Coordinates of C-alpha atoms and ligand atoms in Angstrom, one line a residue:
M23 CA 0.0 0.0 0.0
T24 CA 1.6 3.2 -1.1
T25 CA 0.6 6.6 -2.3
T26 CA 0.4 5.0 -5.7
D27 CA -2.6 3.1 -4.7
S28 CA -5.3 5.7 -4.3
N29 CA -7.7 3.3 -2.6
H30 CA -5.5 2.9 0.3
V31 CA -2.9 5.3 1.8
L32 CA -3.5 9.0 1.2
N33 CA -0.4 11.0 1.9
F34 CA -1.2 14.5 3.2
S35 CA 2.4 15.3 4.0
A36 CA 3.5 18.9 3.9
G37 CA 6.8 17.9 2.4
P38 CA 8.5 15.9 1.1
A39 CA 5.1 15.2 -0.4
I40 CA 3.1 13.2 -2.9
L41 CA 4.4 13.1 -6.5
P42 CA 2.5 11.9 -9.5
V43 CA 2.4 8.1 -9.9
S44 CA 3.5 8.3 -13.6
V45 CA 6.5 10.4 -12.6
L46 CA 7.5 7.8 -9.9
E47 CA 7.2 5.0 -12.5
Q48 CA 9.4 6.9 -15.0
A49 CA 11.9 7.7 -12.3
R50 CA 12.0 4.0 -11.3
E51 CA 12.7 3.0 -14.9
S52 CA 15.4 5.6 -15.3
I53 CA 17.2 4.5 -12.2
L54 CA 17.9 1.2 -13.9
E55 CA 18.4 2.7 -17.4
L56 CA 18.1 6.2 -18.8
D57 CA 16.7 6.5 -22.3
G58 CA 18.3 3.3 -23.7
T59 CA 21.8 4.4 -22.7
G60 CA 22.5 1.2 -20.8
I61 CA 23.3 3.3 -17.7
G62 CA 21.0 4.6 -15.0
I63 CA 20.4 8.2 -14.1
L64 CA 22.2 7.9 -10.8
E65 CA 25.3 6.6 -12.6
H66 CA 25.6 9.0 -15.5
S67 CA 28.3 11.7 -15.5
H68 CA 26.9 15.2 -15.2
R69 CA 29.2 16.2 -18.1
G70 CA 28.1 13.5 -20.5
P71 CA 25.5 13.9 -23.3
A72 CA 22.8 11.9 -21.5
F73 CA 22.6 14.2 -18.5
T74 CA 23.2 17.3 -20.6
K75 CA 20.0 16.3 -22.4
V76 CA 18.2 15.7 -19.0
I77 CA 19.1 19.2 -17.7
D78 CA 18.4 21.0 -21.0
D79 CA 15.0 19.2 -21.3
A80 CA 14.2 20.0 -17.6
R81 CA 15.1 23.7 -18.2
N82 CA 13.1 23.9 -21.4
A83 CA 10.0 22.2 -19.8
C84 CA 10.3 24.5 -16.9
R85 CA 10.3 27.6 -19.1
T86 CA 7.3 26.2 -21.1
V87 CA 5.2 25.2 -18.1
G88 CA 5.9 28.3 -16.1
N89 CA 5.5 30.6 -19.2
I90 CA 8.8 32.1 -18.1
P91 CA 10.0 35.0 -20.3
D92 CA 13.5 34.9 -21.9
D93 CA 14.8 37.6 -19.7
F94 CA 14.7 35.2 -16.7
E95 CA 17.4 32.7 -16.0
I96 CA 16.4 29.2 -14.6
L97 CA 18.8 27.7 -12.0
F98 CA 18.8 24.4 -10.3
L99 CA 20.7 24.7 -7.1
Q100 CA 21.3 22.7 -4.0
G101 CA 20.7 23.2 -0.3
G102 CA 16.9 23.3 -0.4
A103 CA 14.9 26.4 -0.1
S104 CA 16.6 27.3 3.2
S105 CA 19.9 28.0 1.5
M106 CA 18.2 30.8 -0.4
F107 CA 17.4 32.6 2.9
A108 CA 21.2 33.4 2.9
L109 CA 22.1 33.3 -0.8
I110 CA 19.5 35.9 -1.9
P111 CA 20.8 38.6 0.4
M112 CA 24.4 37.5 -0.2
N113 CA 23.9 38.0 -3.9
L114 CA 21.6 41.0 -4.0
L115 CA 22.0 43.1 -0.9
G116 CA 24.9 45.4 -1.3
E117 CA 26.7 47.4 1.4
G118 CA 24.7 50.2 2.9
R119 CA 21.5 49.0 1.2
A120 CA 18.3 47.7 2.8
A121 CA 15.8 44.9 1.9
D122 CA 12.2 44.8 2.9
Y123 CA 10.6 41.6 4.3
I124 CA 6.9 40.8 4.8
H125 CA 6.8 38.5 7.7
T126 CA 3.9 36.0 7.3
G127 CA 5.1 32.9 9.0
T128 CA 7.9 30.6 10.2
W129 CA 9.7 30.6 6.8
T130 CA 9.8 34.3 6.3
G131 CA 11.0 34.5 10.0
K132 CA 14.0 32.3 9.1
A133 CA 14.7 34.3 6.0
I134 CA 14.6 37.6 7.9
K135 CA 17.0 36.2 10.5
D136 CA 19.5 35.0 7.9
A137 CA 19.3 38.2 5.9
G138 CA 19.9 40.2 9.1
L139 CA 23.3 38.4 9.4
I140 CA 24.2 39.7 5.9
G141 CA 22.8 43.2 5.7
D142 CA 20.0 45.5 6.6
A143 CA 16.8 43.4 6.5
R144 CA 13.7 45.3 7.6
T145 CA 10.4 43.7 8.6
I146 CA 7.8 45.9 6.9
W147 CA 4.8 44.0 8.2
D148 CA 4.7 41.6 11.1
G149 CA 2.0 38.9 11.0
S150 CA 3.0 37.4 14.4
T151 CA 0.5 39.8 16.1
C152 CA -2.4 38.0 14.3
E153 CA -0.9 34.5 14.8
F154 CA -0.2 34.6 11.0
R155 CA -3.9 34.1 10.3
H156 CA -4.0 36.7 7.5
L157 CA -1.8 38.6 5.1
P158 CA -1.5 42.4 4.9
E159 CA -3.2 44.9 2.6
D160 CA -0.8 46.8 0.5
A161 CA -1.5 50.0 2.4
E162 CA -0.2 48.3 5.6
L163 CA 3.3 47.7 4.2
R164 CA 5.9 50.2 5.6
H165 CA 8.3 50.1 2.7
S166 CA 11.8 51.5 3.1
D167 CA 12.8 54.5 0.9
D168 CA 15.0 52.6 -1.5
P169 CA 15.1 48.8 -0.8
V170 CA 17.0 46.6 -3.1
Y171 CA 14.1 44.1 -3.0
T172 CA 10.8 43.3 -1.3
Y173 CA 10.6 39.7 -0.1
Y174 CA 7.5 37.7 0.5
C175 CA 6.4 34.1 0.7
S176 CA 3.4 33.4 -1.5
N177 CA 2.2 30.3 0.4
N178 CA 2.8 29.9 4.1
T179 CA 3.0 26.2 4.5
I180 CA 2.5 26.0 8.3
Y181 CA -0.3 28.5 8.7
G182 CA -2.1 27.8 5.5
T183 CA -2.3 31.3 4.1
M184 CA -1.7 32.1 0.4
W185 CA -1.4 35.5 -1.3
P186 CA -4.2 35.8 -3.9
A187 CA -2.0 38.3 -5.8
P188 CA 1.6 39.5 -5.2
P189 CA 2.0 42.4 -2.8
A190 CA 2.9 46.0 -3.7
S191 CA 6.7 46.1 -3.9
K192 CA 9.6 48.5 -4.0
G193 CA 12.8 47.5 -5.6
A194 CA 12.8 43.9 -7.0
L195 CA 10.1 41.5 -5.9
V196 CA 11.4 38.2 -4.5
N197 CA 9.0 35.3 -3.7
D198 CA 9.6 32.1 -1.7
A199 CA 7.0 30.0 -3.6
S200 CA 8.3 26.7 -2.1
S201 CA 4.9 25.3 -1.1
E202 CA 2.9 26.4 -4.1
M203 CA 5.4 26.5 -7.1
F204 CA 3.5 25.8 -10.3
S205 CA 0.2 25.4 -8.5
R206 CA -1.1 28.4 -10.5
P207 CA 0.2 30.9 -13.2
I208 CA 2.9 33.3 -12.1
D209 CA 2.9 37.0 -13.0
W210 CA 6.4 37.6 -14.3
E211 CA 5.7 41.3 -14.9
R212 CA 5.5 41.6 -11.1
H213 CA 8.3 39.3 -10.0
D214 CA 12.1 39.5 -10.3
L215 CA 13.1 36.3 -8.4
V216 CA 10.9 33.4 -7.6
Y217 CA 12.3 30.3 -5.9
A218 CA 11.1 27.0 -4.5
G219 CA 12.5 24.0 -2.7
A220 CA 11.5 21.0 -4.8
Q221 CA 10.2 18.8 -2.2
K222 CA 6.5 19.7 -2.3
N223 CA 5.2 20.4 -5.8
L224 CA 8.3 19.7 -7.9
G225 CA 10.4 16.6 -6.9
P226 CA 12.9 15.3 -4.4
A227 CA 14.1 17.2 -1.4
G228 CA 17.4 19.1 -1.7
V229 CA 17.1 20.8 -5.1
A230 CA 16.0 24.4 -5.3
L231 CA 14.6 26.0 -8.4
V232 CA 15.6 29.6 -8.7
I233 CA 14.1 31.8 -11.5
I234 CA 15.8 35.2 -11.6
R235 CA 15.5 38.2 -13.9
K236 CA 18.8 38.5 -15.9
D237 CA 19.4 42.1 -15.1
L238 CA 19.2 41.4 -11.4
L239 CA 21.6 38.5 -12.0
E240 CA 24.0 40.9 -13.7
R241 CA 23.9 43.2 -10.7
S242 CA 24.6 40.3 -8.2
R243 CA 27.7 40.4 -6.1
R244 CA 30.9 38.9 -7.4
D245 CA 32.9 38.9 -4.2
L246 CA 31.5 35.6 -3.0
P247 CA 32.8 32.1 -3.1
S248 CA 31.9 30.5 -6.4
M249 CA 29.3 28.1 -5.1
F250 CA 27.3 31.0 -3.5
R251 CA 27.3 33.1 -6.7
F252 CA 24.1 33.0 -8.7
D253 CA 25.9 34.4 -11.8
R254 CA 28.5 31.6 -11.7
H255 CA 25.8 29.0 -11.6
A256 CA 24.0 30.7 -14.5
E257 CA 27.2 30.9 -16.6
Q258 CA 27.8 27.2 -16.1
G259 CA 24.2 26.1 -16.8
S260 CA 23.7 24.9 -13.2
C261 CA 26.6 22.5 -13.6
L262 CA 29.2 24.6 -11.7
N263 CA 29.9 21.5 -9.7
T264 CA 28.2 18.1 -9.8
P265 CA 24.5 19.1 -9.6
P266 CA 21.8 17.0 -7.9
T267 CA 21.3 15.0 -11.1
F268 CA 18.5 12.7 -10.0
G269 CA 16.5 15.6 -8.5
I270 CA 16.8 17.6 -11.7
H271 CA 15.7 14.6 -13.7
V272 CA 12.6 14.1 -11.6
M273 CA 11.8 17.8 -11.7
G274 CA 11.8 17.6 -15.5
L275 CA 9.4 14.7 -15.4
V276 CA 7.1 16.7 -13.1
F277 CA 7.2 19.7 -15.4
N278 CA 6.1 17.4 -18.3
W279 CA 3.4 15.9 -16.1
I280 CA 2.0 19.4 -15.4
L281 CA 2.0 20.1 -19.1
E282 CA 0.1 16.9 -19.7
Q283 CA -2.5 18.0 -17.2
G284 CA -3.1 21.2 -19.2
G285 CA -0.5 23.5 -17.6
L286 CA -0.7 26.0 -14.8
A287 CA -4.2 27.3 -15.5
A288 CA -5.6 23.7 -15.3
M289 CA -3.6 23.1 -12.2
Q290 CA -5.0 26.2 -10.6
E291 CA -8.6 25.2 -11.4
Q292 CA -8.1 21.7 -10.0
N293 CA -6.3 23.0 -6.9
L294 CA -9.1 25.6 -6.2
S295 CA -11.7 22.9 -6.5
K296 CA -9.8 20.4 -4.4
A297 CA -9.3 22.9 -1.6
A298 CA -13.0 24.1 -1.8
T299 CA -14.0 20.5 -1.0
L300 CA -12.2 20.7 2.3
Y301 CA -13.1 24.3 3.2
E302 CA -16.8 23.4 2.6
S303 CA -16.4 20.8 5.3
I304 CA -14.8 23.2 7.6
D305 CA -17.4 26.0 7.0
G306 CA -20.3 23.6 6.9
S307 CA -19.4 22.0 10.2
G308 CA -21.5 24.4 12.3
G309 CA -18.4 25.6 14.2
F310 CA -17.0 22.1 14.9
Y311 CA -13.9 22.9 12.8
T312 CA -12.1 26.2 12.9
G313 CA -9.9 27.2 10.0
H314 CA -6.6 28.8 11.0
A315 CA -6.4 31.2 8.0
R316 CA -8.8 34.0 7.5
Q317 CA -11.1 33.2 4.6
D318 CA -9.8 35.8 2.1
C319 CA -6.3 34.4 2.3
R320 CA -6.8 30.6 2.5
S321 CA -4.3 28.4 0.8
T322 CA -5.2 25.9 -1.9
M323 CA -2.1 23.8 -0.9
N324 CA -2.2 23.6 2.9
V325 CA -5.6 23.5 4.6
T326 CA -5.1 24.2 8.3
F327 CA -7.9 23.6 10.9
T328 CA -8.6 22.5 14.4
C329 CA -11.4 20.5 16.2
P330 CA -13.1 22.0 19.2
N331 CA -10.2 20.8 21.5
P332 CA -6.8 19.1 21.3
D333 CA -8.2 15.7 22.5
L334 CA -10.5 15.7 19.5
D335 CA -7.6 16.7 17.3
S336 CA -5.8 13.6 18.5
L337 CA -8.8 11.4 18.1
F338 CA -9.3 12.8 14.6
L339 CA -5.7 11.9 13.7
A340 CA -5.9 8.4 15.1
E341 CA -9.2 7.6 13.3
A342 CA -7.9 9.2 10.1
E343 CA -4.8 7.1 10.3
D344 CA -6.9 4.0 10.6
A345 CA -8.8 5.0 7.5
G346 CA -5.5 5.3 5.6
M347 CA -5.1 9.1 5.7
R348 CA -1.6 9.9 6.8
N349 CA 0.3 12.9 7.9
L350 CA -2.6 15.2 8.8
K351 CA -1.0 16.5 12.0
G352 CA -0.5 20.2 12.0
H353 CA 3.1 21.6 12.2
R354 CA 4.5 21.3 15.7
S355 CA 4.6 25.1 16.1
I356 CA 0.8 25.6 15.8
G357 CA -0.7 22.1 16.4
G358 CA -4.1 21.2 15.1
L359 CA -4.5 19.6 11.7
R360 CA -3.2 20.3 8.3
A361 CA -4.1 18.7 5.0
S362 CA -1.4 19.4 2.3
I363 CA -3.0 18.8 -1.1
Y364 CA -0.3 19.7 -3.6
N365 CA -0.6 19.4 -7.4
A366 CA -0.2 15.6 -7.4
F367 CA -2.8 15.0 -4.6
P368 CA -5.9 13.4 -6.2
A369 CA -9.3 15.2 -6.0
E370 CA -10.8 11.9 -4.9
G371 CA -8.5 12.0 -1.9
C372 CA -9.9 15.4 -0.9
R373 CA -13.4 14.0 -1.2
R374 CA -12.5 11.1 1.0
L375 CA -11.1 13.4 3.7
A376 CA -14.1 15.7 3.4
S377 CA -16.5 12.8 4.0
F378 CA -14.5 11.6 6.9
M379 CA -14.5 15.2 8.4
D380 CA -18.3 15.5 8.0
E381 CA -18.8 12.1 9.6
F382 CA -16.4 12.8 12.4
A383 CA -18.0 16.1 13.2
A384 CA -21.5 14.5 13.2
R385 CA -20.3 11.9 15.7
N386 CA -18.3 14.1 18.0
G387 CA -20.1 17.5 17.7
Ligands
LIG7 N1 10.0 27.9 2.5 C1 8.8 27.4 2.7 C2 7.6 28.2 2.3 C3 8.7 26.1 3.1 O1 7.5 25.5 3.3 C4 9.9 25.3 3.4 C5 9.8 23.9 3.9 N2 8.7 23.4 4.5 C6 11.1 25.9 3.3 C7 11.2 27.2 2.8 C8 12.4 25.2 3.6 O2 12.6 24.2 2.7 P1 13.9 23.2 2.7 O3 13.6 22.3 3.9 O4 13.9 22.6 1.4 O5 15.1 24.1 3.0

């Protein structure tokens, strides 16, 4: 019984998370042999033609699926999303300059802390005062006079809030899209750098996808060790050293899978409908379930809620587990329950959870 068997285990993990079955099957094949080469993906040199094709195809599929304009560079880096908390200010934040951060949860908190070690990182809105239940209006942002960039996180994995549209920005706009990358179309007019750790919507943990506007790249700092320099990675086609070859291969497969599903507009439609199934159960429970996020900024990826008390949360988890629904425990920092329903999560799985929620509320309300 695995996530590949939709009648049995449903994996609601926040990350690493469910991937499309067809992608897993192709990945399995390619471990034994990649494209008739007689050698598996794990064993191919990153300088050989087979892997060069893998990374070129992945980059091209990424550009196609994301509708990414030519004036953006696509990088596959290592160190997960968390490395970007440091690498972004290291590359972009020059001496004597400031960067503006919108603090909407744990992950922006970590980004702010790391950026503060490197330069002048200013928190221009602080959601901790509302337990990160909602996101700011543009008018609430206290921008600096001349920041190099404004940084936000478009989906807050732990709290279950998602920006319906990018915030007002000054300087470049940087987005940590780790937990929603390619769940919906991206407005490239508004963004200058969008990045995501792969382990939710895109592939195996460890790889980070970084999409950066070329003129920002050209202005990035050169006085850094090579592995920390975005421009060096760009010059070398993300093969400055041995890249995470398997992760990049799987990401390429995921990009193609999204294209087969109809691209990002189709993904968004499916994601909205999947999430609505669960929010209807929360809202229709007569107050049994309480959603963490305010309704106007609810996430389509991470649905966060609680039962009337922590004992019922525990009972919910135990019974859900028995019914084959795994990893519904909320993040340890906020408790409660969280259903992560990324791109690859089946609509049928959301319906199964919604029926379970309705039935559980009826029995325990
Ligand atoms: N940003 C966000 C929004 C995340 O959800 C996560 C992981 N949950 C991270 C950053 C950190 O990712 P990683 O563990 O790949 O460094």
